[in-house]
N, CA, C and O of each residue as an XYZ file, in Angstrom:
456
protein
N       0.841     -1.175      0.000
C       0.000      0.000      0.000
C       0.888      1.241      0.000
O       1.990      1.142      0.540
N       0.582      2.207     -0.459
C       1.038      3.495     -0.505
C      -0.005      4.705     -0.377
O      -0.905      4.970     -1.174
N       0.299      5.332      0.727
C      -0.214      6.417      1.245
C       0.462      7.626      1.890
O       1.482      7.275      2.483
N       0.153      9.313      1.985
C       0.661      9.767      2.180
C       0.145     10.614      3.246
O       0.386     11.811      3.403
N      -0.905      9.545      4.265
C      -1.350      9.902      5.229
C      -0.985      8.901      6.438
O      -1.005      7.673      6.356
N      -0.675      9.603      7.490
C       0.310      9.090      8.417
C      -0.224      7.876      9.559
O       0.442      6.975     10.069
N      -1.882      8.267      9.773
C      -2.556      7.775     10.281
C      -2.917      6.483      9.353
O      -2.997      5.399      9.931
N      -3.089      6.526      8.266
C      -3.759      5.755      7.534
C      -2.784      4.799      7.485
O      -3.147      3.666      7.800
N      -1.458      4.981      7.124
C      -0.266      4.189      7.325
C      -0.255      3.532      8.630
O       0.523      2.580      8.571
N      -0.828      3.646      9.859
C      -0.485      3.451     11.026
C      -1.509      2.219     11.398
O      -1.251      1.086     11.804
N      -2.883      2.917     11.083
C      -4.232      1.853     11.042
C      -3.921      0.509     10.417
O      -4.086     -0.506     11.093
N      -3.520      0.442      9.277
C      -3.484     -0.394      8.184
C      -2.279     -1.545      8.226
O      -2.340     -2.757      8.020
N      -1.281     -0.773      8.540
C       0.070     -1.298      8.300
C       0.707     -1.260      9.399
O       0.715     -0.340     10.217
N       1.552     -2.801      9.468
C       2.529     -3.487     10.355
C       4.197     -2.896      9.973
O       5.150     -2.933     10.751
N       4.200     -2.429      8.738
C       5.744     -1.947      8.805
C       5.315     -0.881      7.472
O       4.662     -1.131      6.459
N       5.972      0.402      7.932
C       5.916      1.606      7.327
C       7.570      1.661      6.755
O       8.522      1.398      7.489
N       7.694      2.032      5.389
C       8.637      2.710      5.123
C       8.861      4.028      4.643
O       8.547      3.883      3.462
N       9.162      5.103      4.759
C       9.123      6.583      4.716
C      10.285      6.397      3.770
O      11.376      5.839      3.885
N       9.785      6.942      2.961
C      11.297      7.269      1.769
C      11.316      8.673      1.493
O      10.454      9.543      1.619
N      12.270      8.690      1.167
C      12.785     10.540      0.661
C      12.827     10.801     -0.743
O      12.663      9.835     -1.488
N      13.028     11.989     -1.266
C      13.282     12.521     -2.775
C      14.843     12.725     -3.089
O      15.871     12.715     -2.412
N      14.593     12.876     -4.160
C      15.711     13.430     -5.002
C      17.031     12.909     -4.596
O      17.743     13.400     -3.721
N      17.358     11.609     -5.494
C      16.746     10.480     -6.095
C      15.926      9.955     -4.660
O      16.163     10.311     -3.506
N      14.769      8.880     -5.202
C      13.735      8.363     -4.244
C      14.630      7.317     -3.856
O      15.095      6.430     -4.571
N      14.932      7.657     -1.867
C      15.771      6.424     -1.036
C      15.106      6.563     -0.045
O      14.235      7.393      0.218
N      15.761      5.244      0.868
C      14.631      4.659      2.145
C      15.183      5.541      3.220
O      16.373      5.419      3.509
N      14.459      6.393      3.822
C      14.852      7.222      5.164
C      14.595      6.111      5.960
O      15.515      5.368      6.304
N      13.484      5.927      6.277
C      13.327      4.607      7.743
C      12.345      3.210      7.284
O      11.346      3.034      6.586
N      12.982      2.621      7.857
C      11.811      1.268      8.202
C      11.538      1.062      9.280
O      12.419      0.611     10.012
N      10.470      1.261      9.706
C       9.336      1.454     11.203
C       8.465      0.132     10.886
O       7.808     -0.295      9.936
N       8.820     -0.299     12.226
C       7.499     -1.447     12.684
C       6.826     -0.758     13.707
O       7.281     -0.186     14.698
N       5.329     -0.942     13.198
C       4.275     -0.596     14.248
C       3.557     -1.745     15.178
O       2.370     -2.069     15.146
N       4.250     -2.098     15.737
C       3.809     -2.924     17.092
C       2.522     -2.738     17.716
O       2.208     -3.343     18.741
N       2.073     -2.249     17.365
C       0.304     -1.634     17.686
C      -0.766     -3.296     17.531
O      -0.642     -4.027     16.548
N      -1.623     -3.574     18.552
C      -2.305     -4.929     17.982
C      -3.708     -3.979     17.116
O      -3.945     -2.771     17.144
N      -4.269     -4.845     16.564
C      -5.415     -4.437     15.251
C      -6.636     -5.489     16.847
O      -6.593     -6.473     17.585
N      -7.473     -4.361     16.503
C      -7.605     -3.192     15.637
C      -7.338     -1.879     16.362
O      -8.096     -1.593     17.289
N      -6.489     -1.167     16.093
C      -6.087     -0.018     16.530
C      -7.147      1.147     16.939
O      -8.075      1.437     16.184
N      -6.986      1.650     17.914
C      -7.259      2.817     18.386
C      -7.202      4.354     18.450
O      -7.067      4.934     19.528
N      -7.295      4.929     17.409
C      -6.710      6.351     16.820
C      -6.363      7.489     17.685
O      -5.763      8.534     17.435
N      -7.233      6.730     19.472
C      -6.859      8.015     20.329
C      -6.367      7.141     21.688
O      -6.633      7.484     22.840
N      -5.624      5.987     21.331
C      -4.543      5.480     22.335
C      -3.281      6.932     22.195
O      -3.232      7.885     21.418
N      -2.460      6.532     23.260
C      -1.057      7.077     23.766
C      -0.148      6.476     22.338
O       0.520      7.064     21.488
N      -0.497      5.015     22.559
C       0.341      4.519     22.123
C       0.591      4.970     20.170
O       1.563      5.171     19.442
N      -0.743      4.953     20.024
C      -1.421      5.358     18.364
C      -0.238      6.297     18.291
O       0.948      6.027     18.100
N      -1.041      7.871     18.554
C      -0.515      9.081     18.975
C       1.093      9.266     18.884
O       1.735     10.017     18.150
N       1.605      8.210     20.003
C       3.346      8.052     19.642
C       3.735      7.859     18.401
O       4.615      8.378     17.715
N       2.859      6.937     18.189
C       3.702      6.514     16.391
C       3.302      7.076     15.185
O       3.667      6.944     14.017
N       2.430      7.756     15.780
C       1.894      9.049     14.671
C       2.761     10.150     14.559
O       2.873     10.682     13.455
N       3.589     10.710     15.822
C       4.316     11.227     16.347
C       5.859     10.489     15.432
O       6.261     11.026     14.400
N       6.089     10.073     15.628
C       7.708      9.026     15.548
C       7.796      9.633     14.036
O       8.533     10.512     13.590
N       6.713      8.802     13.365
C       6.392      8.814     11.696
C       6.536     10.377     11.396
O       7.201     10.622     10.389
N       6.008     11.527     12.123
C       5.818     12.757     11.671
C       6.939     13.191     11.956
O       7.311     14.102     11.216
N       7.880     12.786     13.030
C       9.421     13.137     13.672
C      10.218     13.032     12.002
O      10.643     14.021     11.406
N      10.284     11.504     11.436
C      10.717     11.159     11.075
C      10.740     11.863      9.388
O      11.764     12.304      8.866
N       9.590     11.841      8.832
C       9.395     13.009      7.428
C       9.828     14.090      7.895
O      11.038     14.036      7.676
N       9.550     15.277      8.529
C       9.857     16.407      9.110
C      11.580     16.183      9.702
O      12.199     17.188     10.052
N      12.240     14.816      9.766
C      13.945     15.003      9.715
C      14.130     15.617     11.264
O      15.293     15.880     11.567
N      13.327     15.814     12.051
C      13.550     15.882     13.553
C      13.758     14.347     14.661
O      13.010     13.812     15.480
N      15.042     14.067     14.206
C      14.951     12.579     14.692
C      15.993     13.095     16.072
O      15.957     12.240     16.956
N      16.678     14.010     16.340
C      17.868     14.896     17.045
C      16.887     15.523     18.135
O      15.734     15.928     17.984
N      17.738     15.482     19.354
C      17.204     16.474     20.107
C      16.986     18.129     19.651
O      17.686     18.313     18.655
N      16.386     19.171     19.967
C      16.497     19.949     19.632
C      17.222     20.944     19.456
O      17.195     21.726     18.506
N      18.346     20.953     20.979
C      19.545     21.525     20.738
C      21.300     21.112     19.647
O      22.261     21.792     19.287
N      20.948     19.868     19.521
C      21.634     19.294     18.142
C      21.018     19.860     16.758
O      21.742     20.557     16.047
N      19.786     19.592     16.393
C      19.313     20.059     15.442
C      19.351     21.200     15.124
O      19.479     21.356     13.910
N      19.271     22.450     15.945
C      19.125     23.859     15.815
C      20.765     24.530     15.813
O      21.208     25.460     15.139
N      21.483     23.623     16.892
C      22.555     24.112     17.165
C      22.590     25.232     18.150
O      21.612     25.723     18.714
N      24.244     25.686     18.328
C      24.242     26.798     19.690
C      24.172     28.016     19.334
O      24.564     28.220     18.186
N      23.823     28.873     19.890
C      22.913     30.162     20.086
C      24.550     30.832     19.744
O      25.571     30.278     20.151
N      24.550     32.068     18.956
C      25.628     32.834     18.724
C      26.586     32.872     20.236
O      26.174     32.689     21.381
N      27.440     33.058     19.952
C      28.846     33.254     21.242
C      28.757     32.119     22.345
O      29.486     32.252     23.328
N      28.201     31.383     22.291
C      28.049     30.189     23.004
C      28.764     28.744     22.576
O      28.932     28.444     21.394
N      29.033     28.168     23.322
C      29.839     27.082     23.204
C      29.047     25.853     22.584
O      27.897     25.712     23.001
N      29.591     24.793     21.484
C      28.862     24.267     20.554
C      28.361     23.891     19.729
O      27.375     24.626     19.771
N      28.186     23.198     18.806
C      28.122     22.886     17.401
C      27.045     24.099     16.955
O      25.990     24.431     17.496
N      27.689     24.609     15.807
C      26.873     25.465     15.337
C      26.341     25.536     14.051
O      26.848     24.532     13.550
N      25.566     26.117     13.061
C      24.770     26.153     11.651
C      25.268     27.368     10.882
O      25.255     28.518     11.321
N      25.734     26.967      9.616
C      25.954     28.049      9.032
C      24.967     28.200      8.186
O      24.224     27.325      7.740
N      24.971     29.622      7.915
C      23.679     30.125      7.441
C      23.912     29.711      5.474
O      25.030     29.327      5.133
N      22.851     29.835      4.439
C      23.122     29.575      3.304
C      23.946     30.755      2.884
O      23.827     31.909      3.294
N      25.154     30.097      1.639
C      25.365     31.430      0.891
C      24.685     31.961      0.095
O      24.297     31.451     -0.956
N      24.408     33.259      0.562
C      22.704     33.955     -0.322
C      24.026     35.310     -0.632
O      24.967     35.664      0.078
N      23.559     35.796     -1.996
C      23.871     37.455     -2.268
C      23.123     38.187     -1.106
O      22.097     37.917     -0.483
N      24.198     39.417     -1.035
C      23.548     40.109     -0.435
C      21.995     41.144     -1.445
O      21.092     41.706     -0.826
N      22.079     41.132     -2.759
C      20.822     41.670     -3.304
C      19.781     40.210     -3.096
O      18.570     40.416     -3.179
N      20.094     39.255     -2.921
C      18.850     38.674     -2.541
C      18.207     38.971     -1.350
O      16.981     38.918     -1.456
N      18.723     39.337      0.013
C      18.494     39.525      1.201
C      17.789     40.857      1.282
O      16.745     41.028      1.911
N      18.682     42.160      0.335
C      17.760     43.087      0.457
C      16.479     43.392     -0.491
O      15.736     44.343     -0.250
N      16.269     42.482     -1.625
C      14.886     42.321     -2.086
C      13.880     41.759     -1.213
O      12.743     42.229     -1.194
N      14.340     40.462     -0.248
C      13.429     40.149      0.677
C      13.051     41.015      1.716
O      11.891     41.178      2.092
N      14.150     41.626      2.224
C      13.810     43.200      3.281
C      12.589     43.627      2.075
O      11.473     43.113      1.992
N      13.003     44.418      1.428
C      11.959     45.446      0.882
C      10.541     45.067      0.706
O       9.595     45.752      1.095
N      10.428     43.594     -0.088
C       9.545     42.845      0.081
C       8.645     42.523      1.048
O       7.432     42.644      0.876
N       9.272     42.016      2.315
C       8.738     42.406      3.654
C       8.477     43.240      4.209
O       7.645     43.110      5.107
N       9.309     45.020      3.829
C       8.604     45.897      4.715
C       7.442     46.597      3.691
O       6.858     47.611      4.073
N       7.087     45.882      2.120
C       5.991     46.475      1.788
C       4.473     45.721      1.848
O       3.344     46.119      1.559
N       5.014     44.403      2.378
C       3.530     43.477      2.857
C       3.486     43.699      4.124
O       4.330     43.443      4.983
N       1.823     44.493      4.270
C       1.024     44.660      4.849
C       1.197     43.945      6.092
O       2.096     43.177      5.751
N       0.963     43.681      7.252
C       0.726     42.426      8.323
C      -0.574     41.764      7.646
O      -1.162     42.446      6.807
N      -0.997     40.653      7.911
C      -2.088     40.178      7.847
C      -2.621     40.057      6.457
O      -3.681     39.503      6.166
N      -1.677     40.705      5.511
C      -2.516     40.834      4.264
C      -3.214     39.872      3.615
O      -4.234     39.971      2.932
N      -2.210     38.437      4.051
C      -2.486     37.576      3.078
C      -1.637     37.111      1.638
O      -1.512     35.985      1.156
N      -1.083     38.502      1.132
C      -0.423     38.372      0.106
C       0.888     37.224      0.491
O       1.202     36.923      1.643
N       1.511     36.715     -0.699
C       2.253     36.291     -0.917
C       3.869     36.897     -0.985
O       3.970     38.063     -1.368
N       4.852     36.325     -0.711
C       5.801     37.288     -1.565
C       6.117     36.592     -2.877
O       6.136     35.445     -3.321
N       6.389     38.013     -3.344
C       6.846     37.352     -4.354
C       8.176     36.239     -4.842
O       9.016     35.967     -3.984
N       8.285     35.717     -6.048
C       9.406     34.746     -5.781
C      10.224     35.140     -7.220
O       9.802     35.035     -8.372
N      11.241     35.517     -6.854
C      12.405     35.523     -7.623
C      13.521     34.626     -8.065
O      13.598     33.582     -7.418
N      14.604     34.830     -9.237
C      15.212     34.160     -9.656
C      16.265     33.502     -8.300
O      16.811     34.130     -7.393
N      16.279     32.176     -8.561
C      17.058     31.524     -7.876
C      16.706     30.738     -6.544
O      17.428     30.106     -5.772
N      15.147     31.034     -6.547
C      14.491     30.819     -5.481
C      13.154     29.831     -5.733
O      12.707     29.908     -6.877
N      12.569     29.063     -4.973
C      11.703     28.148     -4.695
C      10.494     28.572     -4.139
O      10.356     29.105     -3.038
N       9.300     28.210     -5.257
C       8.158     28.499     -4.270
C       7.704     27.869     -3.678
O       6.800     28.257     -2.938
């Protein structure tokens, strides 16, 4: 079966595999130890709904590993992307001409992903 709902994967299926993109490879193979017929508002459900959503979302790290250490602090740290600096100040300008709340979008420019 193939599904791209997490629950539905969980109900159904005894072993989940979560694969990734670009090229398509196996991030995890999860057994759900859960007995059938499952319960959608057990602890236990919930956890592995949890695990599975850890696991797409790439939060498998505590949070201070993942994020890394806070400027001048001791610690593995993240370097930021190399961006131009005219990309940074199109996004300033961009941002200080949307509205709060507007709704609008920003716009998306060369070199960038919508």
């Amino acid at each position: 079966m193939v599904t791209h709902n997490i629950e539905e994967a969980i109900t159904l299926a005894d072993r989940i595999i979560v694969m990734g993109k670009d090229p398509g490879h196996v991030v995890a193979d999860l057994t759900v130890g859960l007995p059938q017929p499952r319960n959608r508002k057990s602890p236990e459900f919930i956890a592995q709904v949890d695990l599975v959503y850890a696991t797409l979302a790439g939060h498998t790290e505590p949070e201070a590993l993942e994020l890394g250490s806070a400027p001048g602090e001791p610690g593995r740290i993240r370097n930021l992307p190399d961006v131009h600096v005219a990309n940074i100040a199109g996004l300033l300008e961009a941002l200080a001409e949307k509205p709060r709340g507007s709704g609008r979008h920003l716009p998306v420019g060369r070199g960038t992903q919508s």
